[in-house]
Amino acid sequence: MKIGEKIIHLPSCSSTNDVLRELAEQGEEEGVVVLAEEQTAGRGTKGRSWFSPRGKGLYLSVLLRPARESALLPLMAGVAVAEAMAEEYSLKIRVRWPNDLILKTKKLGGILCESSFAGSQLSYVVIGIGLNLNQEEEDFPPPLRPTAISLKMVLQRDCHPEFVAGKIFTSLSRWYNIFQARGDEQILKTVEILNQFQPGEEITFLIEEGPVKGRFLGLDSYGRLVVATDSGTRIFTSGEVLTPVESLSPGEEGHA
Ligand code: BTN
């Protein structure tokens, strides 16, 4: 089944990722999408909540059953969204490793990629995509205002969630075919081009032990982040790169 050929529309749900995981467990086919008008318990990465008010954002999850698990999957999804928005709206969306979508240095959206295994065998992957569409600045909770942006804030008009979703499905199908055909290099190259940071740039990187400062060196062939720190070159599989604004207020909960 093609991505988005079957869409389950929900007026409201806890989290589209959770609904789709249940469907995946019941044997739902690859390509099916859950799209909600609002989420009552939208989830972001690192246990954060995802602000999901009705009619303001795009909240959807896509079921994939890829041949392999890879850190490239969230990057691939980010590239697909960025490319769709460039094609449709001529917007330059940056990908901030590993799962942020950045527009004009602020967060436009994010990817929550969750894999499920049967023993060591990958059963399925749920790719959750959240995109801020129709928020005005004051629609965001005050702590998010300095770092969040929506399409409307840039385009000065409303965007219809299903229209935007359709564009994303076309682009995601293309990139998923590339992933399945082991086009890792093509994905990595595109991430490098779209990346918010260029090699050599100073970044602050947040890991469990706290913020680490270093020089961004690039991504390795597995899609991991390579940073030159005071204690040598380090490779990270998870964590988050902080923008200058976020670096001033670490620990903030509840992203949009
Ligand atoms: C992030 O923290 O940047 C990832 C945010 C992902 C949000 C989307 S909205 C649709 C899907 N359902 C969820 O509960 N989360 C993802």
PDB file of C-alpha atoms and ligand atoms in Angstrom:
ATOM      1  CA  MET A   1       0.000   0.000   0.000  1.00  0.00           C
ATOM      2  CA  LYS A   2       1.254   3.478  -0.848  1.00  0.00           C
ATOM      3  CA  ILE A   3       1.841   5.898   2.019  1.00  0.00           C
ATOM      4  CA  GLY A   4      -1.402   7.766   2.662  1.00  0.00           C
ATOM      5  CA  GLU A   5      -3.570   5.537   0.466  1.00  0.00           C
ATOM      6  CA  LYS A   6      -5.503   4.665   3.608  1.00  0.00           C
ATOM      7  CA  ILE A   7      -5.955   7.505   6.099  1.00  0.00           C
ATOM      8  CA  ILE A   8      -7.768   7.058   9.386  1.00  0.00           C
ATOM      9  CA  HIS A   9      -9.136  10.494  10.295  1.00  0.00           C
ATOM     10  CA  LEU A  10      -9.847  11.118  13.948  1.00  0.00           C
ATOM     11  CA  PRO A  11     -11.485  14.257  15.368  1.00  0.00           C
ATOM     12  CA  SER A  12      -9.485  13.662  18.525  1.00  0.00           C
ATOM     13  CA  CYS A  13      -7.163  11.059  20.006  1.00  0.00           C
ATOM     14  CA  SER A  14      -4.560  10.742  22.732  1.00  0.00           C
ATOM     15  CA  SER A  15      -1.595  10.426  20.369  1.00  0.00           C
ATOM     16  CA  THR A  16      -1.641   9.361  16.712  1.00  0.00           C
ATOM     17  CA  ASN A  17       1.516   7.336  17.391  1.00  0.00           C
ATOM     18  CA  ASP A  18      -0.265   5.359  20.123  1.00  0.00           C
ATOM     19  CA  VAL A  19      -3.372   4.732  18.005  1.00  0.00           C
ATOM     20  CA  LEU A  20      -1.251   3.575  15.075  1.00  0.00           C
ATOM     21  CA  ARG A  21       0.884   1.309  17.253  1.00  0.00           C
ATOM     22  CA  GLU A  22      -2.259  -0.513  18.345  1.00  0.00           C
ATOM     23  CA  LEU A  23      -3.330  -0.895  14.723  1.00  0.00           C
ATOM     24  CA  ALA A  24       0.142  -2.125  13.783  1.00  0.00           C
ATOM     25  CA  GLU A  25      -0.075  -4.766  16.525  1.00  0.00           C
ATOM     26  CA  GLN A  26      -3.358  -5.911  14.944  1.00  0.00           C
ATOM     27  CA  GLY A  27      -1.557  -6.388  11.611  1.00  0.00           C
ATOM     28  CA  GLU A  28      -2.402  -3.153   9.788  1.00  0.00           C
ATOM     29  CA  GLU A  29      -0.513  -2.779   6.508  1.00  0.00           C
ATOM     30  CA  GLU A  30       2.471  -0.583   5.769  1.00  0.00           C
ATOM     31  CA  GLY A  31       1.527   2.866   4.508  1.00  0.00           C
ATOM     32  CA  VAL A  32      -1.569   3.415   6.632  1.00  0.00           C
ATOM     33  CA  VAL A  33      -1.823   6.837   8.272  1.00  0.00           C
ATOM     34  CA  VAL A  34      -3.583   8.114  11.383  1.00  0.00           C
ATOM     35  CA  LEU A  35      -4.363  11.830  11.180  1.00  0.00           C
ATOM     36  CA  ALA A  36      -6.002  13.663  14.086  1.00  0.00           C
ATOM     37  CA  GLU A  37      -7.528  17.124  14.368  1.00  0.00           C
ATOM     38  CA  GLU A  38      -6.223  17.330  17.931  1.00  0.00           C
ATOM     39  CA  GLN A  39      -4.262  15.199  20.371  1.00  0.00           C
ATOM     40  CA  THR A  40      -5.039  15.142  24.059  1.00  0.00           C
ATOM     41  CA  ALA A  41      -1.723  13.521  24.999  1.00  0.00           C
ATOM     42  CA  GLY A  42       0.533  14.348  22.050  1.00  0.00           C
ATOM     43  CA  ARG A  43       4.068  13.182  22.695  1.00  0.00           C
ATOM     44  CA  GLY A  44       7.393  14.674  21.720  1.00  0.00           C
ATOM     45  CA  THR A  45      10.815  13.154  22.070  1.00  0.00           C
ATOM     46  CA  LYS A  46      12.465  12.623  25.471  1.00  0.00           C
ATOM     47  CA  GLY A  47       9.161  12.191  27.285  1.00  0.00           C
ATOM     48  CA  ARG A  48       8.021  15.718  26.473  1.00  0.00           C
ATOM     49  CA  SER A  49       4.463  16.585  25.607  1.00  0.00           C
ATOM     50  CA  TRP A  50       3.550  17.934  22.173  1.00  0.00           C
ATOM     51  CA  PHE A  51       1.191  20.897  22.190  1.00  0.00           C
ATOM     52  CA  SER A  52      -1.640  19.701  19.883  1.00  0.00           C
ATOM     53  CA  PRO A  53      -4.664  22.037  19.870  1.00  0.00           C
ATOM     54  CA  ARG A  54      -7.523  21.450  17.420  1.00  0.00           C
ATOM     55  CA  GLY A  55      -7.226  22.998  13.986  1.00  0.00           C
ATOM     56  CA  LYS A  56      -3.831  24.577  14.603  1.00  0.00           C
ATOM     57  CA  GLY A  57      -1.372  21.870  13.701  1.00  0.00           C
ATOM     58  CA  LEU A  58      -0.792  18.766  11.659  1.00  0.00           C
ATOM     59  CA  TYR A  59      -0.677  15.619  13.769  1.00  0.00           C
ATOM     60  CA  LEU A  60      -0.150  12.401  11.886  1.00  0.00           C
ATOM     61  CA  SER A  61       1.573   9.039  12.085  1.00  0.00           C
ATOM     62  CA  VAL A  62       2.667   6.738   9.275  1.00  0.00           C
ATOM     63  CA  LEU A  63       3.131   2.985   9.617  1.00  0.00           C
ATOM     64  CA  LEU A  64       6.223   1.547   7.955  1.00  0.00           C
ATOM     65  CA  ARG A  65       7.488  -2.022   7.937  1.00  0.00           C
ATOM     66  CA  PRO A  66      11.041  -1.468   6.671  1.00  0.00           C
ATOM     67  CA  ALA A  67      13.552  -4.266   6.200  1.00  0.00           C
ATOM     68  CA  ARG A  68      15.882  -2.753   8.807  1.00  0.00           C
ATOM     69  CA  GLU A  69      15.973  -0.423  11.775  1.00  0.00           C
ATOM     70  CA  SER A  70      18.095   2.690  11.233  1.00  0.00           C
ATOM     71  CA  ALA A  71      18.853   6.045  12.797  1.00  0.00           C
ATOM     72  CA  LEU A  72      18.338   7.359   9.283  1.00  0.00           C
ATOM     73  CA  LEU A  73      14.552   6.897   9.508  1.00  0.00           C
ATOM     74  CA  PRO A  74      13.751  10.111  11.446  1.00  0.00           C
ATOM     75  CA  LEU A  75      16.273  11.983   9.281  1.00  0.00           C
ATOM     76  CA  MET A  76      14.628  10.591   6.154  1.00  0.00           C
ATOM     77  CA  ALA A  77      11.226  11.763   7.411  1.00  0.00           C
ATOM     78  CA  GLY A  78      12.645  15.219   8.193  1.00  0.00           C
ATOM     79  CA  VAL A  79      14.118  15.487   4.714  1.00  0.00           C
ATOM     80  CA  ALA A  80      10.788  14.409   3.190  1.00  0.00           C
ATOM     81  CA  VAL A  81       8.863  17.101   5.085  1.00  0.00           C
ATOM     82  CA  ALA A  82      11.454  19.774   4.266  1.00  0.00           C
ATOM     83  CA  GLU A  83      11.407  18.860   0.597  1.00  0.00           C
ATOM     84  CA  ALA A  84       7.601  18.868   0.450  1.00  0.00           C
ATOM     85  CA  MET A  85       7.472  22.335   2.026  1.00  0.00           C
ATOM     86  CA  ALA A  86      10.170  23.620  -0.333  1.00  0.00           C
ATOM     87  CA  GLU A  87       8.261  22.325  -3.354  1.00  0.00           C
ATOM     88  CA  GLU A  88       4.868  23.605  -2.246  1.00  0.00           C
ATOM     89  CA  TYR A  89       5.686  26.848  -0.450  1.00  0.00           C
ATOM     90  CA  SER A  90       9.290  27.582  -1.491  1.00  0.00           C
ATOM     91  CA  LEU A  91      10.225  27.504   2.180  1.00  0.00           C
ATOM     92  CA  LYS A  92      13.714  26.665   3.344  1.00  0.00           C
ATOM     93  CA  ILE A  93      13.182  24.264   6.203  1.00  0.00           C
ATOM     94  CA  ARG A  94      16.248  23.049   8.021  1.00  0.00           C
ATOM     95  CA  VAL A  95      16.639  19.680   9.681  1.00  0.00           C
ATOM     96  CA  ARG A  96      18.157  19.833  13.149  1.00  0.00           C
ATOM     97  CA  TRP A  97      19.533  16.464  14.117  1.00  0.00           C
ATOM     98  CA  PRO A  98      17.923  14.143  14.995  1.00  0.00           C
ATOM     99  CA  ASN A  99      14.265  15.115  14.632  1.00  0.00           C
ATOM    100  CA  ASP A 100      13.563  18.856  14.572  1.00  0.00           C
ATOM    101  CA  LEU A 101      12.214  20.847  11.667  1.00  0.00           C
ATOM    102  CA  ILE A 102      13.462  24.412  11.768  1.00  0.00           C
ATOM    103  CA  LEU A 103      12.203  27.471   9.944  1.00  0.00           C
ATOM    104  CA  LYS A 104      13.939  30.822  10.389  1.00  0.00           C
ATOM    105  CA  THR A 105      15.858  29.382  13.385  1.00  0.00           C
ATOM    106  CA  LYS A 106      12.619  28.428  15.189  1.00  0.00           C
ATOM    107  CA  LYS A 107      10.915  25.076  15.595  1.00  0.00           C
ATOM    108  CA  LEU A 108       8.237  24.394  13.004  1.00  0.00           C
ATOM    109  CA  GLY A 109       7.774  20.741  13.827  1.00  0.00           C
ATOM    110  CA  GLY A 110       9.305  17.490  14.859  1.00  0.00           C
ATOM    111  CA  ILE A 111       9.445  13.777  14.181  1.00  0.00           C
ATOM    112  CA  LEU A 112       8.788  11.048  16.748  1.00  0.00           C
ATOM    113  CA  CYS A 113       9.996   7.765  15.298  1.00  0.00           C
ATOM    114  CA  GLU A 114       9.150   4.638  17.334  1.00  0.00           C
ATOM    115  CA  SER A 115      10.217   1.102  16.428  1.00  0.00           C
ATOM    116  CA  SER A 116       8.835  -2.182  17.662  1.00  0.00           C
ATOM    117  CA  PHE A 117      10.662  -5.499  17.655  1.00  0.00           C
ATOM    118  CA  ALA A 118       9.651  -9.158  17.947  1.00  0.00           C
ATOM    119  CA  GLY A 119      12.812 -10.486  19.575  1.00  0.00           C
ATOM    120  CA  SER A 120      15.612  -9.085  17.442  1.00  0.00           C
ATOM    121  CA  GLN A 121      13.367  -8.796  14.367  1.00  0.00           C
ATOM    122  CA  LEU A 122      12.004  -5.345  13.487  1.00  0.00           C
ATOM    123  CA  SER A 123       8.201  -5.579  13.276  1.00  0.00           C
ATOM    124  CA  TYR A 124       7.288  -2.025  12.384  1.00  0.00           C
ATOM    125  CA  VAL A 125       8.148   1.634  12.719  1.00  0.00           C
ATOM    126  CA  VAL A 126       5.682   4.415  13.478  1.00  0.00           C
ATOM    127  CA  ILE A 127       6.774   7.794  12.156  1.00  0.00           C
ATOM    128  CA  GLY A 128       4.925  10.577  13.949  1.00  0.00           C
ATOM    129  CA  ILE A 129       5.024  13.995  12.342  1.00  0.00           C
ATOM    130  CA  GLY A 130       3.910  17.164  14.094  1.00  0.00           C
ATOM    131  CA  LEU A 131       3.900  20.455  12.202  1.00  0.00           C
ATOM    132  CA  ASN A 132       2.766  23.880  13.369  1.00  0.00           C
ATOM    133  CA  LEU A 133       0.369  25.126  10.710  1.00  0.00           C
ATOM    134  CA  ASN A 134      -2.065  27.822  11.722  1.00  0.00           C
ATOM    135  CA  GLN A 135      -0.869  29.187  15.053  1.00  0.00           C
ATOM    136  CA  GLU A 136      -0.373  32.905  15.566  1.00  0.00           C
ATOM    137  CA  GLU A 137       2.427  33.698  17.990  1.00  0.00           C
ATOM    138  CA  GLU A 138      -0.044  34.190  20.875  1.00  0.00           C
ATOM    139  CA  ASP A 139      -1.579  30.747  20.261  1.00  0.00           C
ATOM    140  CA  PHE A 140       1.598  29.147  21.631  1.00  0.00           C
ATOM    141  CA  PRO A 141       1.980  28.863  25.392  1.00  0.00           C
ATOM    142  CA  PRO A 142       4.264  31.726  26.561  1.00  0.00           C
ATOM    143  CA  PRO A 143       7.323  29.528  27.244  1.00  0.00           C
ATOM    144  CA  LEU A 144       7.259  28.266  23.647  1.00  0.00           C
ATOM    145  CA  ARG A 145       6.864  31.646  21.957  1.00  0.00           C
ATOM    146  CA  PRO A 146      10.569  32.490  21.640  1.00  0.00           C
ATOM    147  CA  THR A 147      11.346  29.198  19.898  1.00  0.00           C
ATOM    148  CA  ALA A 148       8.182  28.155  17.988  1.00  0.00           C
ATOM    149  CA  ILE A 149       6.945  29.147  14.553  1.00  0.00           C
ATOM    150  CA  SER A 150       4.066  28.080  12.286  1.00  0.00           C
ATOM    151  CA  LEU A 151       3.580  28.083   8.524  1.00  0.00           C
ATOM    152  CA  LYS A 152       0.926  30.780   8.933  1.00  0.00           C
ATOM    153  CA  MET A 153       3.350  33.088  10.721  1.00  0.00           C
ATOM    154  CA  VAL A 154       5.471  33.021   7.559  1.00  0.00           C
ATOM    155  CA  LEU A 155       2.928  32.548   4.759  1.00  0.00           C
ATOM    156  CA  GLN A 156       0.295  34.881   6.289  1.00  0.00           C
ATOM    157  CA  ARG A 157      -2.497  32.447   5.461  1.00  0.00           C
ATOM    158  CA  ASP A 158      -4.078  29.270   6.778  1.00  0.00           C
ATOM    159  CA  CYS A 159      -2.834  25.900   5.606  1.00  0.00           C
ATOM    160  CA  HIS A 160      -5.189  22.954   5.375  1.00  0.00           C
ATOM    161  CA  PRO A 161      -3.844  19.942   7.294  1.00  0.00           C
ATOM    162  CA  GLU A 162      -4.962  17.375   4.739  1.00  0.00           C
ATOM    163  CA  PHE A 163      -3.466  19.310   1.853  1.00  0.00           C
ATOM    164  CA  VAL A 164      -0.128  19.600   3.651  1.00  0.00           C
ATOM    165  CA  ALA A 165      -0.337  15.911   4.631  1.00  0.00           C
ATOM    166  CA  GLY A 166      -0.839  14.915   0.975  1.00  0.00           C
ATOM    167  CA  LYS A 167       2.316  16.756  -0.053  1.00  0.00           C
ATOM    168  CA  ILE A 168       4.246  15.057   2.747  1.00  0.00           C
ATOM    169  CA  PHE A 169       3.008  11.586   1.716  1.00  0.00           C
ATOM    170  CA  THR A 170       4.240  12.069  -1.862  1.00  0.00           C
ATOM    171  CA  SER A 171       7.654  13.192  -0.681  1.00  0.00           C
ATOM    172  CA  LEU A 172       7.875  10.569   2.072  1.00  0.00           C
ATOM    173  CA  SER A 173       7.029   7.780  -0.399  1.00  0.00           C
ATOM    174  CA  ARG A 174       9.902   8.927  -2.599  1.00  0.00           C
ATOM    175  CA  TRP A 175      12.372   9.047   0.278  1.00  0.00           C
ATOM    176  CA  TYR A 176      11.186   5.764   1.748  1.00  0.00           C
ATOM    177  CA  ASN A 177      11.854   4.064  -1.605  1.00  0.00           C
ATOM    178  CA  ILE A 178      15.353   5.511  -1.486  1.00  0.00           C
ATOM    179  CA  PHE A 179      15.800   4.206   2.072  1.00  0.00           C
ATOM    180  CA  GLN A 180      14.531   0.729   1.139  1.00  0.00           C
ATOM    181  CA  ALA A 181      16.916   0.665  -1.828  1.00  0.00           C
ATOM    182  CA  ARG A 182      19.789   1.364   0.619  1.00  0.00           C
ATOM    183  CA  GLY A 183      20.262   4.909  -0.611  1.00  0.00           C
ATOM    184  CA  ASP A 184      21.732   5.886   2.750  1.00  0.00           C
ATOM    185  CA  GLU A 185      24.331   8.126   1.173  1.00  0.00           C
ATOM    186  CA  GLN A 186      21.710  10.110  -0.711  1.00  0.00           C
ATOM    187  CA  ILE A 187      19.744  10.607   2.513  1.00  0.00           C
ATOM    188  CA  LEU A 188      22.848  11.653   4.459  1.00  0.00           C
ATOM    189  CA  LYS A 189      23.977  14.032   1.731  1.00  0.00           C
ATOM    190  CA  THR A 190      20.576  15.707   1.698  1.00  0.00           C
ATOM    191  CA  VAL A 191      20.534  15.938   5.501  1.00  0.00           C
ATOM    192  CA  GLU A 192      23.948  17.589   5.316  1.00  0.00           C
ATOM    193  CA  ILE A 193      22.629  20.165   2.838  1.00  0.00           C
ATOM    194  CA  LEU A 194      19.472  20.815   4.871  1.00  0.00           C
ATOM    195  CA  ASN A 195      21.172  20.678   8.243  1.00  0.00           C
ATOM    196  CA  GLN A 196      20.804  23.725  10.452  1.00  0.00           C
ATOM    197  CA  PHE A 197      24.472  23.546  11.361  1.00  0.00           C
ATOM    198  CA  GLN A 198      27.406  23.315   9.039  1.00  0.00           C
ATOM    199  CA  PRO A 199      30.612  21.394   9.833  1.00  0.00           C
ATOM    200  CA  GLY A 200      32.920  23.462  12.002  1.00  0.00           C
ATOM    201  CA  GLU A 201      30.113  25.367  13.721  1.00  0.00           C
ATOM    202  CA  GLU A 202      30.100  25.586  17.527  1.00  0.00           C
ATOM    203  CA  ILE A 203      27.082  23.854  18.998  1.00  0.00           C
ATOM    204  CA  THR A 204      25.709  23.104  22.430  1.00  0.00           C
ATOM    205  CA  PHE A 205      24.531  19.571  22.662  1.00  0.00           C
ATOM    206  CA  LEU A 206      22.262  18.286  25.412  1.00  0.00           C
ATOM    207  CA  ILE A 207      22.780  14.744  26.669  1.00  0.00           C
ATOM    208  CA  GLU A 208      21.585  13.057  29.862  1.00  0.00           C
ATOM    209  CA  GLU A 209      24.609  14.276  31.836  1.00  0.00           C
ATOM    210  CA  GLY A 210      23.927  17.863  30.760  1.00  0.00           C
ATOM    211  CA  PRO A 211      24.993  20.303  28.022  1.00  0.00           C
ATOM    212  CA  VAL A 212      28.185  19.582  26.067  1.00  0.00           C
ATOM    213  CA  LYS A 213      29.842  22.274  23.972  1.00  0.00           C
ATOM    214  CA  GLY A 214      31.733  21.330  20.847  1.00  0.00           C
ATOM    215  CA  ARG A 215      32.322  21.739  17.169  1.00  0.00           C
ATOM    216  CA  PHE A 216      29.857  20.011  14.853  1.00  0.00           C
ATOM    217  CA  LEU A 217      31.849  17.729  12.542  1.00  0.00           C
ATOM    218  CA  GLY A 218      28.979  16.097  10.649  1.00  0.00           C
ATOM    219  CA  LEU A 219      27.045  12.838  10.642  1.00  0.00           C
ATOM    220  CA  ASP A 220      28.603   9.406  10.259  1.00  0.00           C
ATOM    221  CA  SER A 221      27.320   6.735   7.871  1.00  0.00           C
ATOM    222  CA  TYR A 222      24.798   5.563  10.498  1.00  0.00           C
ATOM    223  CA  GLY A 223      23.324   9.034  10.841  1.00  0.00           C
ATOM    224  CA  ARG A 224      24.962   9.601  14.235  1.00  0.00           C
ATOM    225  CA  LEU A 225      26.178  13.031  15.329  1.00  0.00           C
ATOM    226  CA  VAL A 226      29.932  13.564  15.396  1.00  0.00           C
ATOM    227  CA  VAL A 227      31.183  16.391  17.643  1.00  0.00           C
ATOM    228  CA  ALA A 228      34.689  17.565  18.519  1.00  0.00           C
ATOM    229  CA  THR A 229      34.653  18.276  22.251  1.00  0.00           C
ATOM    230  CA  ASP A 230      37.354  19.251  24.751  1.00  0.00           C
ATOM    231  CA  SER A 231      37.602  15.562  25.653  1.00  0.00           C
ATOM    232  CA  GLY A 232      38.055  14.437  22.021  1.00  0.00           C
ATOM    233  CA  THR A 233      35.764  13.441  19.171  1.00  0.00           C
ATOM    234  CA  ARG A 234      32.488  11.998  20.401  1.00  0.00           C
ATOM    235  CA  ILE A 235      29.718  10.211  18.517  1.00  0.00           C
ATOM    236  CA  PHE A 236      26.132  10.522  19.727  1.00  0.00           C
ATOM    237  CA  THR A 237      23.145   8.371  18.834  1.00  0.00           C
ATOM    238  CA  SER A 238      20.677  10.484  20.773  1.00  0.00           C
ATOM    239  CA  GLY A 239      20.472  13.850  22.432  1.00  0.00           C
ATOM    240  CA  GLU A 240      19.596  17.230  21.096  1.00  0.00           C
ATOM    241  CA  VAL A 241      21.347  20.178  19.588  1.00  0.00           C
ATOM    242  CA  LEU A 242      20.272  23.399  21.254  1.00  0.00           C
ATOM    243  CA  THR A 243      19.787  26.622  19.335  1.00  0.00           C
ATOM    244  CA  PRO A 244      21.231  29.766  20.947  1.00  0.00           C
ATOM    245  CA  VAL A 245      17.765  30.701  22.291  1.00  0.00           C
ATOM    246  CA  GLU A 246      17.213  27.280  23.825  1.00  0.00           C
ATOM    247  CA  SER A 247      20.714  27.268  25.259  1.00  0.00           C
ATOM    248  CA  LEU A 248      19.629  30.159  27.451  1.00  0.00           C
ATOM    249  CA  SER A 249      16.747  28.214  28.960  1.00  0.00           C
ATOM    250  CA  PRO A 250      17.577  24.512  29.132  1.00  0.00           C
ATOM    251  CA  GLY A 251      15.151  22.095  30.722  1.00  0.00           C
ATOM    252  CA  GLU A 252      12.076  23.658  29.191  1.00  0.00           C
ATOM    253  CA  GLU A 253       9.225  21.146  28.997  1.00  0.00           C
ATOM    254  CA  GLY A 254       6.473  20.900  26.403  1.00  0.00           C
ATOM    255  CA  HIS A 255       7.592  21.658  22.890  1.00  0.00           C
ATOM    256  CA  ALA A 256       5.573  22.708  19.914  1.00  0.00           C
TER     257      ALA A 256
HETATM  258  C1  BTN B   1       9.564  16.335  18.820  1.00  0.00           C
HETATM  259  O1  BTN B   1       9.711  16.261  20.045  1.00  0.00           O
HETATM  260  O2  BTN B   1      10.112  17.233  18.177  1.00  0.00           O
HETATM  261  C2  BTN B   1       8.709  15.324  18.095  1.00  0.00           C
HETATM  262  C3  BTN B   1       7.283  15.749  18.040  1.00  0.00           C
HETATM  263  C4  BTN B   1       6.393  14.772  17.327  1.00  0.00           C
HETATM  264  C5  BTN B   1       4.920  15.147  17.427  1.00  0.00           C
HETATM  265  C6  BTN B   1       4.055  14.249  16.581  1.00  0.00           C
HETATM  266  S1  BTN B   1       2.393  14.837  16.426  1.00  0.00           S
HETATM  267  C7  BTN B   1       1.922  13.336  15.699  1.00  0.00           C
HETATM  268  C8  BTN B   1       2.627  12.225  16.456  1.00  0.00           C
HETATM  269  N1  BTN B   1       1.872  11.846  17.637  1.00  0.00           N
HETATM  270  C9  BTN B   1       2.494  12.157  18.769  1.00  0.00           C
HETATM  271  O3  BTN B   1       2.048  11.961  19.920  1.00  0.00           O
HETATM  272  N2  BTN B   1       3.667  12.726  18.494  1.00  0.00           N
HETATM  273  C10 BTN B   1       3.912  12.815  17.069  1.00  0.00           C
END
